[in-house]
XYZ file of C-alpha atoms in Angstrom:
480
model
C -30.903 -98.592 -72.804
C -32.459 -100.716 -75.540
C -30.551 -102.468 -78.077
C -30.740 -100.426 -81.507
C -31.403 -101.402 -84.548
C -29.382 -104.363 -85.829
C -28.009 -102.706 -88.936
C -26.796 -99.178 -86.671
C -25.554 -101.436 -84.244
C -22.891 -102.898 -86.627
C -22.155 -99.276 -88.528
C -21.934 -97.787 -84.973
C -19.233 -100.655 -84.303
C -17.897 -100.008 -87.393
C -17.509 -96.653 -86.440
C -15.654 -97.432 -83.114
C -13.013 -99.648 -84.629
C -12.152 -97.531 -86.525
C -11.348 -94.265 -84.520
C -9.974 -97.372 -82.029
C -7.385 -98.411 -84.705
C -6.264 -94.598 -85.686
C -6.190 -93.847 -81.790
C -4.301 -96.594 -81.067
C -2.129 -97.187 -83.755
C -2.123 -93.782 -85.625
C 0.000 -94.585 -88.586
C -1.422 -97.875 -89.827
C -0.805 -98.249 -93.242
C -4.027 -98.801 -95.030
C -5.069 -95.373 -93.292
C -2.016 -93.299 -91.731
C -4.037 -89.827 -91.026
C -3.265 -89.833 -87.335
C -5.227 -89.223 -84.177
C -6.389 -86.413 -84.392
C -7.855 -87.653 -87.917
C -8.920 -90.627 -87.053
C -11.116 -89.072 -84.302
C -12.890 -86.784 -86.311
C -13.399 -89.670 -89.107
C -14.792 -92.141 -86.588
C -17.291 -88.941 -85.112
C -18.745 -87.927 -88.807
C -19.314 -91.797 -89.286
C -21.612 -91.761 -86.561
C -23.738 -89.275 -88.106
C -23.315 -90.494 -91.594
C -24.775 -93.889 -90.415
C -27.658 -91.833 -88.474
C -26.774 -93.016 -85.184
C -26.226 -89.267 -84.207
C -28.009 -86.253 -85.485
C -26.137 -83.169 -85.748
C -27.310 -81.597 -83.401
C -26.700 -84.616 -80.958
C -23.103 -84.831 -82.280
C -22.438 -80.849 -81.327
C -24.301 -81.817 -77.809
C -21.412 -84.681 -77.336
C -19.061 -82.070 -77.401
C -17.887 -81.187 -73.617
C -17.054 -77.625 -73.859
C -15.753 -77.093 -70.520
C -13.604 -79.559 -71.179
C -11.804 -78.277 -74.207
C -11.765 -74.523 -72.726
C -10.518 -76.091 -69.423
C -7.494 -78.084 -71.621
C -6.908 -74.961 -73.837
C -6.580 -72.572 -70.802
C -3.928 -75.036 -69.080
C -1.560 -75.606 -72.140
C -1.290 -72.222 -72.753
C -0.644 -71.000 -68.768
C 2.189 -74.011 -68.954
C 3.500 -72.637 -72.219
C 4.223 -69.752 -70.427
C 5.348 -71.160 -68.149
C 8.111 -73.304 -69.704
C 9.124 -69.237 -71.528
C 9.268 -68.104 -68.022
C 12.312 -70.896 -67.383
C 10.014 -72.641 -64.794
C 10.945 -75.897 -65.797
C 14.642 -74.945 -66.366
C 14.521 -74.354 -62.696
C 12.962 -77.716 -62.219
C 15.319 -79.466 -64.309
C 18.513 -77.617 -62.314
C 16.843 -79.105 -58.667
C 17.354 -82.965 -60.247
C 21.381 -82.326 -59.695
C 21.519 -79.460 -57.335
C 24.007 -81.311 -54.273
C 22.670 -84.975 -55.543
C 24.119 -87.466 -53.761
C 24.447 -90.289 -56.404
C 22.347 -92.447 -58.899
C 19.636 -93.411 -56.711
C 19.370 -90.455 -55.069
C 18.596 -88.466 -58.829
C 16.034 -91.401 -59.210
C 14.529 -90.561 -56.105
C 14.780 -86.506 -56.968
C 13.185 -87.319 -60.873
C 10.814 -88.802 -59.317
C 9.456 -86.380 -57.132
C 9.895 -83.517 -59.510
C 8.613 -85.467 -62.176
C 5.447 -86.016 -60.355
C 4.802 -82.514 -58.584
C 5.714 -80.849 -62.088
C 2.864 -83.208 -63.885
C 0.316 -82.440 -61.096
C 0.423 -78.821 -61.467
C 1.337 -78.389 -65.232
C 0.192 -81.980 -67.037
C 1.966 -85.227 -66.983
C 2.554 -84.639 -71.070
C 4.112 -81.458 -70.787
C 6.405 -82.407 -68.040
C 7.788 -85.015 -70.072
C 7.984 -83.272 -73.166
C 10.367 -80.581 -71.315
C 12.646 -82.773 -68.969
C 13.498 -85.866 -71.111
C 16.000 -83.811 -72.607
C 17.252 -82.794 -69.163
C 17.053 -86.209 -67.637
C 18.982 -87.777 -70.639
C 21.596 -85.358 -70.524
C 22.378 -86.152 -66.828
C 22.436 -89.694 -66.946
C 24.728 -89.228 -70.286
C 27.353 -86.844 -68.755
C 27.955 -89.106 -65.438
C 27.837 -92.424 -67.424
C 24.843 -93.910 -65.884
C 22.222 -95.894 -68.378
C 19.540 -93.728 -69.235
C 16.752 -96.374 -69.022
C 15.663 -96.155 -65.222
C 15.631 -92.910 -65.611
C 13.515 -92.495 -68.334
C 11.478 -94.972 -66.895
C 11.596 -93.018 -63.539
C 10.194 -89.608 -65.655
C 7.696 -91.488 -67.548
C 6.232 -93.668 -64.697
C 6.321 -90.826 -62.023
C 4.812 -88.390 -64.348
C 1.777 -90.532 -64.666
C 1.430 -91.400 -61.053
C 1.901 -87.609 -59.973
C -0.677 -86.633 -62.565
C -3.062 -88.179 -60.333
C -3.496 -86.054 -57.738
C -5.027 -83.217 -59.254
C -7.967 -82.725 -62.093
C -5.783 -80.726 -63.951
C -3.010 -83.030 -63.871
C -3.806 -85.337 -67.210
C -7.091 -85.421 -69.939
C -8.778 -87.440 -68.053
C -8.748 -85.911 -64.711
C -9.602 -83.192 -66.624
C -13.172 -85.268 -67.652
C -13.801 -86.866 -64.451
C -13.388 -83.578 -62.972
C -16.322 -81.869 -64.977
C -18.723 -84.775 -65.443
C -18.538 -85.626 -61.386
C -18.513 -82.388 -59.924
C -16.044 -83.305 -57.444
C -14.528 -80.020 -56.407
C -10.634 -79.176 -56.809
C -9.816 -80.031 -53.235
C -11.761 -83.064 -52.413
C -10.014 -84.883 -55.907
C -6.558 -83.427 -54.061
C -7.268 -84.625 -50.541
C -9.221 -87.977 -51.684
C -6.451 -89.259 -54.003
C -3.003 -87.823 -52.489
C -1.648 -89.939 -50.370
C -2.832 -92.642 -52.937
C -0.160 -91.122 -55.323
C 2.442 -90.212 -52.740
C 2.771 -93.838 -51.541
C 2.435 -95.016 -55.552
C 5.076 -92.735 -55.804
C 7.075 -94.063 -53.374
C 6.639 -98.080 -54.237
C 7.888 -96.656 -58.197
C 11.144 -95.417 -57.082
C 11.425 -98.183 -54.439
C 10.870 -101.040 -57.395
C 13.095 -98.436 -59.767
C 15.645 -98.860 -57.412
C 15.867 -102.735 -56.979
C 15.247 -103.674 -60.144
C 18.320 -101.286 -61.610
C 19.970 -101.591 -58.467
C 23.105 -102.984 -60.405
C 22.927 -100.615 -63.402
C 22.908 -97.570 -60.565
C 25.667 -98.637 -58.583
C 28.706 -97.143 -60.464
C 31.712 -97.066 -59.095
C 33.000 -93.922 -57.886
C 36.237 -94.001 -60.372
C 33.338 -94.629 -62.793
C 30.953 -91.886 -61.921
C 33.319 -88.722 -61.724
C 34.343 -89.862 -65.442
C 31.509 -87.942 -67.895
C 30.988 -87.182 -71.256
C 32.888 -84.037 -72.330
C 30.650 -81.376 -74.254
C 31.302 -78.369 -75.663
C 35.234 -79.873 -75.949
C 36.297 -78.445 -72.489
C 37.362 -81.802 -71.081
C 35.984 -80.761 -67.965
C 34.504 -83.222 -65.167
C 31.246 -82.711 -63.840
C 29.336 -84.698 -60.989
C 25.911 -84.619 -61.784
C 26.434 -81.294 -63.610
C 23.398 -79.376 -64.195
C 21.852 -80.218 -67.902
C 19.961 -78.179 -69.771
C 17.843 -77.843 -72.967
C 19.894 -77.270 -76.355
C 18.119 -73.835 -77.163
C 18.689 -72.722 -73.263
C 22.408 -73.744 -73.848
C 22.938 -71.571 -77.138
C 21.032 -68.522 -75.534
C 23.437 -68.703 -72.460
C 26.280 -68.635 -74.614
C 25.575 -65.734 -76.678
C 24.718 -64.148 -73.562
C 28.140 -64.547 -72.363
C 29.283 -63.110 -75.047
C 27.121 -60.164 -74.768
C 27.768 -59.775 -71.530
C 31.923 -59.941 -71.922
C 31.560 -57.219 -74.538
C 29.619 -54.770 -72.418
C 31.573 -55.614 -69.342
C 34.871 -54.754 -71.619
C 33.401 -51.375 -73.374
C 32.429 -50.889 -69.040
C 36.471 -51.026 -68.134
C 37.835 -48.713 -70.963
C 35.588 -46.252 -70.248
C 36.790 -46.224 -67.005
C 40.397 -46.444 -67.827
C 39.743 -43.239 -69.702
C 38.228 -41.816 -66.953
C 34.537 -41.780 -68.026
C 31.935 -40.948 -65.363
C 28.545 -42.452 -67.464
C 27.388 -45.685 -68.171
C 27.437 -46.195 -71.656
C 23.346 -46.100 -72.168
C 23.617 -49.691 -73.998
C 24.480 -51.570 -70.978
C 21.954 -49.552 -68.815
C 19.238 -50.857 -71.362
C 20.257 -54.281 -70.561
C 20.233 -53.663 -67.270
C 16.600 -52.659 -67.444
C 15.774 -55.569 -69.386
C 17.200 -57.368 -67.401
C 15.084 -55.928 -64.296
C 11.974 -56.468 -66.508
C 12.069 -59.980 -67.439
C 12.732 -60.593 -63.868
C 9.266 -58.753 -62.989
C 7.392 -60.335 -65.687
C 8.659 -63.981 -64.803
C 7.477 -63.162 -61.378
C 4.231 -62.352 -62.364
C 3.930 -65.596 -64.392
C 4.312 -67.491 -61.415
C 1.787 -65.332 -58.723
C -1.177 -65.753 -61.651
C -0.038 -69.608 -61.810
C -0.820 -69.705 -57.943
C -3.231 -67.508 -57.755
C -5.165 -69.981 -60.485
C -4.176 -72.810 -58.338
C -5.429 -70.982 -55.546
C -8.717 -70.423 -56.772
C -9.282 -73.977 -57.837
C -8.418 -75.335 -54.378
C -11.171 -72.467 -53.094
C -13.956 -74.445 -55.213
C -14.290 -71.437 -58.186
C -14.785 -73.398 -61.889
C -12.418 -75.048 -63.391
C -12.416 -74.335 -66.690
C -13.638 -70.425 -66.060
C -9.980 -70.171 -64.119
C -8.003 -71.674 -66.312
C -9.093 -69.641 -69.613
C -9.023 -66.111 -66.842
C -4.894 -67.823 -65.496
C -4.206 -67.733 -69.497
C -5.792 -64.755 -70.583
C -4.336 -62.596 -67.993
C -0.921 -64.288 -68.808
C -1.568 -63.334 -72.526
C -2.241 -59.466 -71.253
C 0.964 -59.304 -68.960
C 2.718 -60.575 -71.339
C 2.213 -57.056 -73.898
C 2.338 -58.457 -77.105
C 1.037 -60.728 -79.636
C -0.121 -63.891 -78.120
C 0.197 -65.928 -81.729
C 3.377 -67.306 -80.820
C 2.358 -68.372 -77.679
C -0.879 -70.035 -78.999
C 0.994 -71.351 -81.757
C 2.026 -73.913 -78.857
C -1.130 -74.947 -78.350
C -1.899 -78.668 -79.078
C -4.675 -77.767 -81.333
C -4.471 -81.737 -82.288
C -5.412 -82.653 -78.873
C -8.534 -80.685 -78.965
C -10.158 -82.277 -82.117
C -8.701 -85.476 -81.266
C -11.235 -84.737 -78.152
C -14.487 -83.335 -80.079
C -14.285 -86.313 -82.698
C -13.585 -88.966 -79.310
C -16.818 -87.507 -77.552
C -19.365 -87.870 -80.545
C -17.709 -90.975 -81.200
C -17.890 -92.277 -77.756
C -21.435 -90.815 -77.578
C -22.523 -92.792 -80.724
C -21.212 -96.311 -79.476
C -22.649 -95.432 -76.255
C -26.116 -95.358 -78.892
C -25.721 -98.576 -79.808
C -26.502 -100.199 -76.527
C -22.945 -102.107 -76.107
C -21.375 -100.389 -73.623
C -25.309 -100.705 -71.250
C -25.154 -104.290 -72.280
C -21.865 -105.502 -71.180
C -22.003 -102.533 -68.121
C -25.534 -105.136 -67.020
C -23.326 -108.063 -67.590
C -20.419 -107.201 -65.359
C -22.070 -104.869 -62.504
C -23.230 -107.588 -60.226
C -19.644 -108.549 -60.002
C -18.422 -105.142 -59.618
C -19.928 -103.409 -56.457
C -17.682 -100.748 -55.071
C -18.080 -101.336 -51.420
C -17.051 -104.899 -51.664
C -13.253 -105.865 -52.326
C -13.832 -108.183 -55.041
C -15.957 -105.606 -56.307
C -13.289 -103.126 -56.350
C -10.632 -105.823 -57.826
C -13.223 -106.479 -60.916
C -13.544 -102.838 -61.843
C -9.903 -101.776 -61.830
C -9.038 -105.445 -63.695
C -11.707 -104.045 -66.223
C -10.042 -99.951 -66.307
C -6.983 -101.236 -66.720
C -7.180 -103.922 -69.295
C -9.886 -101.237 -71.728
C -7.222 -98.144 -70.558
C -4.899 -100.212 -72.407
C -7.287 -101.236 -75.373
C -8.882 -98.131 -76.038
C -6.850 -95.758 -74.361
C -7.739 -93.789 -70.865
C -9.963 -91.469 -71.890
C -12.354 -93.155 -74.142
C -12.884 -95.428 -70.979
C -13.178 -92.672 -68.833
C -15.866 -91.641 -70.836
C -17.579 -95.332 -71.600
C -17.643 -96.001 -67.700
C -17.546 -92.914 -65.900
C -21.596 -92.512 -65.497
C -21.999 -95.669 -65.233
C -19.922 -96.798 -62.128
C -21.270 -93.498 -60.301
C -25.291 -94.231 -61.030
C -23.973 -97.578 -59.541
C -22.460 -96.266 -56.497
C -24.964 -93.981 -56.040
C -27.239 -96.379 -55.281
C -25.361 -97.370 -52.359
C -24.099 -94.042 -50.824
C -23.053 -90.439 -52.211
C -19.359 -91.207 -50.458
C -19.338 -94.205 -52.573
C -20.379 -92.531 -55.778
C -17.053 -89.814 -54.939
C -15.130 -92.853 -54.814
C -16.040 -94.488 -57.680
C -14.916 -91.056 -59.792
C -11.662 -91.324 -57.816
C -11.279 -95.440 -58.296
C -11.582 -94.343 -62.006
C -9.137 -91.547 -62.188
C -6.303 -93.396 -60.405
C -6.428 -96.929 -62.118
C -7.227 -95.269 -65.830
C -3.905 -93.090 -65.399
C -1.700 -95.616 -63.728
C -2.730 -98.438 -66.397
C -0.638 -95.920 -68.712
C 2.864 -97.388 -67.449
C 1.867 -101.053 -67.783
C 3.256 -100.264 -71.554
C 5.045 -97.830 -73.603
C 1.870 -97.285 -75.688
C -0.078 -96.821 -72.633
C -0.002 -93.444 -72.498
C 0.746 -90.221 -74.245
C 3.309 -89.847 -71.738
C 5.087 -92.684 -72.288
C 5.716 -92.116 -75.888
C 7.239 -88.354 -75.725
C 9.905 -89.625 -73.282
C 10.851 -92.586 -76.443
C 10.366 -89.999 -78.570
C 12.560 -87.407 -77.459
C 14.847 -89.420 -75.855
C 15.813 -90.468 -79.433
C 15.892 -87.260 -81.022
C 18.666 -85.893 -78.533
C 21.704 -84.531 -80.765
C 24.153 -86.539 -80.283
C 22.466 -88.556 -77.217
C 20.084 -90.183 -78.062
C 18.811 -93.582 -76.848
C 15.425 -95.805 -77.540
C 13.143 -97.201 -75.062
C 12.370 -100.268 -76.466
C 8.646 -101.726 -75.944
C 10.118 -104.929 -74.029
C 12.580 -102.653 -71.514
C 9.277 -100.534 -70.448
C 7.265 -103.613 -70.259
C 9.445 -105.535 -67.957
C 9.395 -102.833 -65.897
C 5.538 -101.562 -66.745
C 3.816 -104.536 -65.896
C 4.671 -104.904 -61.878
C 4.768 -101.095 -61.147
C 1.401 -100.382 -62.347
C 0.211 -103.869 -60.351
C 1.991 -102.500 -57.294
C 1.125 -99.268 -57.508
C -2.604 -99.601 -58.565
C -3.218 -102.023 -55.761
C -1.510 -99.978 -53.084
C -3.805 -97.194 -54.209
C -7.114 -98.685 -54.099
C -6.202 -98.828 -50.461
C -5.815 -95.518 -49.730
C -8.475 -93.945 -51.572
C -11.170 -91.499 -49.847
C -14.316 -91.618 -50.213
């Protein structure tokens, strides 16, 4: 591509710095609008300055991709109302053997939960979980936060629904559901592995507590009673149970006097219950055969996005009544944040930059040589971190392919895969490398009562050698 104009080269880099200062630091002071914000700002700039047309600027917009992102957060909103990750967060302590057997069991669950339901939403729902078990045995919460944050990004890996931008790669390649799964699994399972491993060694003195020491929790509720590795759950979960009790008690004592006074019927109360009861029970199991019945039909090849938006609308009809509160959940955020990102990245692409350094570095980068390999993911991870994982997704995606294209069709499939494991895994070299990341410091800190900060530095120490360790083990296993 030819170098435009002088003048809409500079505006067109004006344009980019500024949706990359908003993205990347979204409350800086001389303009604290946000993301979101800051992504539609840096799109209408790009028309303003006439490096777009309209027209172009609505044709930047993927819409696959945002039906395919809408259709997943709301199947994994009802999911989390269908207690599926209640369940999940019960399996971290169900017969755990110890500290470094819960990292091992975050972990996994961390990472299976992110590849099937998003690595953001799996970390937005078991933080609280994960905190509350390393609180109540009086363990330090910081391996295994790190352990949920870390794993979550590695497990997102393995499928295109598993993070954004899977979800791009996904579309723009046309790499089917099953050949992403089977080409980039045991890339992740082994990552997975070498995290908890390094987890483990480095925290190896913080996670060997004494037995005297371990049986001693934190009391809650006031009953003074001892737990090992007690099941936690989520403060809303905890208040429901308990006026379910209640309920419960009372119906179970109106129950006994009717039978001390002889009384053949069951009061019709507790026989409503009962068939509530019997009914959420049905409808929770019908949650989870659409969820694999959509996962289903992505691993048989049908469209991604089409299956998604059919998994969520057939939720939305099961479900019998208003969908609003549901859809309330949305991320609606996330969706402009992605419509003002692809006329953005669109427009800078316009300016000629990205072709021009892209001609600069491709001799150096050739995907079926090993230094080749080593340049590109040194380049995805250090712009993951600079501009975030998406934007590069989308400023190198069609070019490595047309690249490895040249050389083979296998090698073109590997380049999309080289691209979706090192963008996502450069998210734990720091806190702010991915979304991720910053929900587990966020809610971590906004536990009642239990809360803790991950500091930058603590997630750095740790960031920086998992992400070279895993990303390198990775790159070996990769299929093309």
């Amino acid at each position: 591509m030819a170098m435009a104009a002088y003048v809409k080269l500079i505006l067109g880099s004006v344009a980019f710095s500024i949706f990359w200062v908003l993205a990347v630091f979204p409350t800086v002071p001389l303009l604290p609008i946000g993301r979101a914000a800051g992504s539609l700002l840096g799109g209408i700039l790009m028309v303003i300055f006439q490096i777009l047309t309209v027209d172009q600027a609505y044709q930047a917009i993927d819409l696959s991709i945002l039906v395919l992102l809408f259709g997943t957060m709301v199947v994994s909103g009802y999911l989390e109302r269908a207690d599926a990750f209640k369940y999940l967060g019960k399996l971290l302590t169900w017969k755990s053997k110890g500290a470094k057997d819960l990292i091992c069991r975050i972990c996994l669950i961390s990472a299976i939960s992110s590849a099937l339901f998003t690595n953001d939403t799996s970390c937005m729902v078991l933080t609280e979980f994960v905190l509350k078990i390393a609180r109540q045995n009086n363990l330090p919460p910081q391996p295994f936060l790190l352990a949920l944050a870390s794993s979550a990004n590695i497990g997102s890996t393995a499928t295109p629904i598993g993070n954004p931008q899977n979800l791009v790669i996904a579309t723009q390649s046309g790499v089917s559901f099953g050949e992403f799964l089977i080409g980039i699994l045991p890339a992740t399972v082994l990552g997975l592995v070498c995290n908890a491993l390094l987890l483990i060694f480095m925290y190896g003195d913080l996670l060997s507590v004494k037995k005297g020491q371990q049986d001693s929790t934190v009391a809650f509720n006031g009953d003074g009673v001892d737990h090992q590795f007690s099941p936690a759950t989520m403060s809303h979960v905890e208040t429901t149970n308990v006026d379910s009790v209640h309920h419960h008690e009372s119906l179970r004592n109106r129950v006994n006097s009717k039978q001390a006074m002889g009384a053949a019927e069951v009061p019709w109360s507790l026989n409503g219950a009962y068939w509530d009861h019997r009914n959420q029970k049905l409808w929770k199991s019908c949650v989870y055969i659409v969820v694999v019945g959509m996962l289903v039909s992505l691993l048989m090849g049908f469209n991604m996005s089409g299956t998604a938006i059919t998994a969520a609308l057939a939720l939305v009809i099961l479900d019998f009544k208003d969908a609003v509160p549901c859809l309330e959940k949305v991320s609606y955020s996330l969706l402009i944040f992605f419509c003002g990102m692809f006329v953005t990245v669109q427009g800078f692409n316009k300016t000629g930059i990205p072709s021009a350094l892209w001609e600069l570095m491709e001799p150096y980068a050739k995907i079926d040589e090993i230094s080749g390999i080593a340049v590109l993911a040194l380049v995805i991870l250090v712009l993951s971190n600079l501009v975030s994982n998406v934007p590069t997704v989308l400023l190198l995606g069609a070019r490595m392919a047309a690249s490895a294209a040249l050389i083979s069709t296998a090698y073109e499939k590997k380049a999309w895969l080289i691209l979706a494991w090192v963008s996502t895994v450069a998210g734990n070299l720091s806190l702010l490398g991915s979304a991720a990341n910053l929900i587990v410091c966020e809610q971590a800190s906004r536990v009642p009562n239990l809360g803790y900060t991950l500091t930058f530095w603590n997630h750095l120490k740790f960031g920086v050698p998992s992400t070279l360790l895993v990303t390198a083990i990775g790159l070996l296993l990769l299929k093309s």
